[in-house]
């Protein structure tokens, strides 16, 4: 069950070029052959693995912060000059308080994890129709995660 979220764009391959090259995926092959394009599933697997690794890291960081420990991970773009950090309020918050206040920004991770799980079950076939269906469990999982502040 669930509704079809539909296709947002047709006729384009929106995969990182370096991963496409690594797995010998050609855009023309994907557009002509779909799921049977050479190297496509391997490329999708690589991207999904990277995404899952990011989610695992985020969960570990949240867990560490909630335990009152250091996040245990440097922020990737922290010192780049194009990133401007506004001054914080007069009351200094702990990292745990900051996470508590801004937990909503982590909520998309739930839907992402659920979609990655479905992708794995479909053997990394991005053309599988089941991937376009919404999951009725998402609102319940979101409410549970938000109340517990845990992804």
Coordinates of C-alpha atoms in Angstrom, one line a residue:
X1 CA 0.0 0.0 0.0
X2 CA 0.9 3.6 -0.3
X3 CA 0.5 6.1 -3.0
X4 CA 2.7 6.5 -6.1
X5 CA 4.9 9.5 -5.8
X6 CA 5.5 9.6 -9.5
X7 CA 8.5 10.5 -11.5
X8 CA 9.9 14.0 -11.2
X9 CA 12.0 14.0 -14.3
X10 CA 12.4 11.7 -17.3
X11 CA 15.2 11.4 -19.7
X12 CA 18.1 12.3 -17.4
X13 CA 20.5 10.2 -15.4
X14 CA 21.2 12.0 -12.1
X15 CA 24.1 9.9 -10.8
X16 CA 27.5 11.2 -9.8
X17 CA 29.8 11.1 -12.9
X18 CA 32.7 9.7 -11.0
X19 CA 30.7 6.7 -9.9
X20 CA 29.2 6.2 -13.3
X21 CA 32.7 6.2 -14.8
X22 CA 34.0 3.8 -12.1
X23 CA 31.3 1.3 -13.0
X24 CA 31.3 2.0 -16.8
X25 CA 27.7 3.2 -16.8
X26 CA 26.8 5.2 -19.8
X27 CA 23.8 7.6 -19.7
X28 CA 22.6 6.4 -23.1
X29 CA 22.6 2.8 -22.0
X30 CA 20.5 3.7 -18.9
X31 CA 18.0 5.6 -21.0
X32 CA 17.7 2.8 -23.5
X33 CA 18.0 -0.3 -21.3
X34 CA 16.8 0.9 -17.9
X35 CA 17.6 -1.5 -15.1
X36 CA 19.5 -3.8 -17.4
X37 CA 22.1 -1.2 -18.3
X38 CA 25.6 -2.4 -17.7
X39 CA 27.0 -1.4 -14.3
X40 CA 24.0 0.5 -13.2
X41 CA 23.1 -1.7 -10.2
X42 CA 26.8 -1.6 -9.0
X43 CA 26.8 2.2 -9.3
X44 CA 23.5 2.4 -7.4
X45 CA 24.9 0.0 -4.7
X46 CA 28.0 2.3 -4.3
X47 CA 25.9 5.4 -3.9
X48 CA 23.4 3.6 -1.5
X49 CA 26.4 2.4 0.6
X50 CA 27.8 5.9 0.8
X51 CA 24.4 7.2 1.8
X52 CA 23.9 4.5 4.4
X53 CA 27.4 5.3 5.8
X54 CA 26.4 8.9 6.2
X55 CA 23.3 7.9 8.1
X56 CA 25.2 5.6 10.4
X57 CA 27.7 8.4 11.1
X58 CA 24.9 10.8 11.9
X59 CA 23.3 8.3 14.3
X60 CA 26.6 7.7 16.1
X61 CA 27.2 11.4 16.4
X62 CA 23.7 11.9 17.9
X63 CA 24.2 9.0 20.3
X64 CA 27.5 10.4 21.5
X65 CA 26.1 13.9 21.9
X66 CA 23.1 12.6 23.8
X67 CA 25.5 10.7 26.1
X68 CA 27.2 14.0 26.9
X69 CA 30.3 13.0 24.9
X70 CA 32.1 14.7 22.0
X71 CA 30.4 14.1 18.6
X72 CA 33.5 12.1 17.6
X73 CA 33.5 13.5 14.1
X74 CA 34.8 16.7 12.5
X75 CA 32.3 18.8 10.6
X76 CA 33.3 18.5 7.0
X77 CA 33.0 22.1 5.9
X78 CA 33.4 23.8 9.2
X79 CA 36.4 26.0 8.3
X80 CA 35.5 26.9 4.7
X81 CA 35.2 30.6 4.2
X82 CA 31.9 30.5 2.4
X83 CA 30.2 29.1 5.5
X84 CA 29.1 31.9 7.8
X85 CA 28.1 31.1 11.3
X86 CA 25.9 33.6 13.1
X87 CA 26.6 34.5 16.7
X88 CA 24.6 32.4 19.1
X89 CA 22.3 33.8 21.8
X90 CA 23.7 35.0 25.1
X91 CA 22.8 31.8 26.8
X92 CA 25.4 29.2 25.9
X93 CA 23.8 25.9 24.9
X94 CA 25.4 22.5 25.2
X95 CA 25.6 20.3 22.1
X96 CA 22.9 18.2 23.6
X97 CA 20.6 21.2 24.0
X98 CA 21.3 22.3 20.4
X99 CA 20.4 18.9 19.1
X100 CA 17.2 18.9 21.2
X101 CA 16.2 22.3 19.9
X102 CA 17.0 21.5 16.2
X103 CA 16.1 17.8 16.0
X104 CA 13.6 18.4 13.2
X105 CA 16.4 18.9 10.7
X106 CA 17.4 15.2 11.2
X107 CA 13.9 13.9 10.5
X108 CA 14.4 13.4 6.7
X109 CA 16.9 10.7 7.6
X110 CA 14.0 8.4 8.5
X111 CA 12.4 8.5 5.1
X112 CA 15.9 8.2 3.5
X113 CA 16.7 5.1 5.6
X114 CA 13.3 3.5 4.7
X115 CA 13.9 4.1 1.0
X116 CA 17.4 2.7 1.1
X117 CA 16.0 -0.4 2.8
X118 CA 13.5 -0.8 0.0
X119 CA 16.2 -0.2 -2.6
X120 CA 18.3 -3.0 -1.0
X121 CA 15.3 -5.4 -1.1
X122 CA 14.8 -4.6 -4.8
X123 CA 18.5 -5.6 -5.4
X124 CA 19.4 -1.9 -6.1
X125 CA 17.0 -1.7 -9.1
X126 CA 16.2 2.0 -9.2
X127 CA 13.5 1.2 -11.8
X128 CA 11.5 -1.0 -9.4
X129 CA 8.0 0.3 -9.1
X130 CA 7.9 -0.4 -5.4
X131 CA 10.4 2.4 -4.8
X132 CA 7.9 4.9 -6.0
X133 CA 5.3 4.0 -3.4
X134 CA 5.1 5.9 -0.1
X135 CA 5.3 3.9 3.1
X136 CA 2.3 4.2 5.4
X137 CA 4.6 3.5 8.4
X138 CA 6.6 6.8 7.9
X139 CA 4.3 9.0 10.0
X140 CA 4.4 6.5 12.9
X141 CA 8.1 6.1 12.7
X142 CA 8.6 9.8 12.5
X143 CA 6.4 10.4 15.6
X144 CA 8.3 7.7 17.5
X145 CA 11.7 9.1 16.5
X146 CA 10.8 12.7 17.3
X147 CA 9.4 11.9 20.7
X148 CA 12.5 9.9 21.6
X149 CA 14.9 12.1 19.7
X150 CA 16.5 9.1 18.1
X151 CA 16.8 8.1 14.5

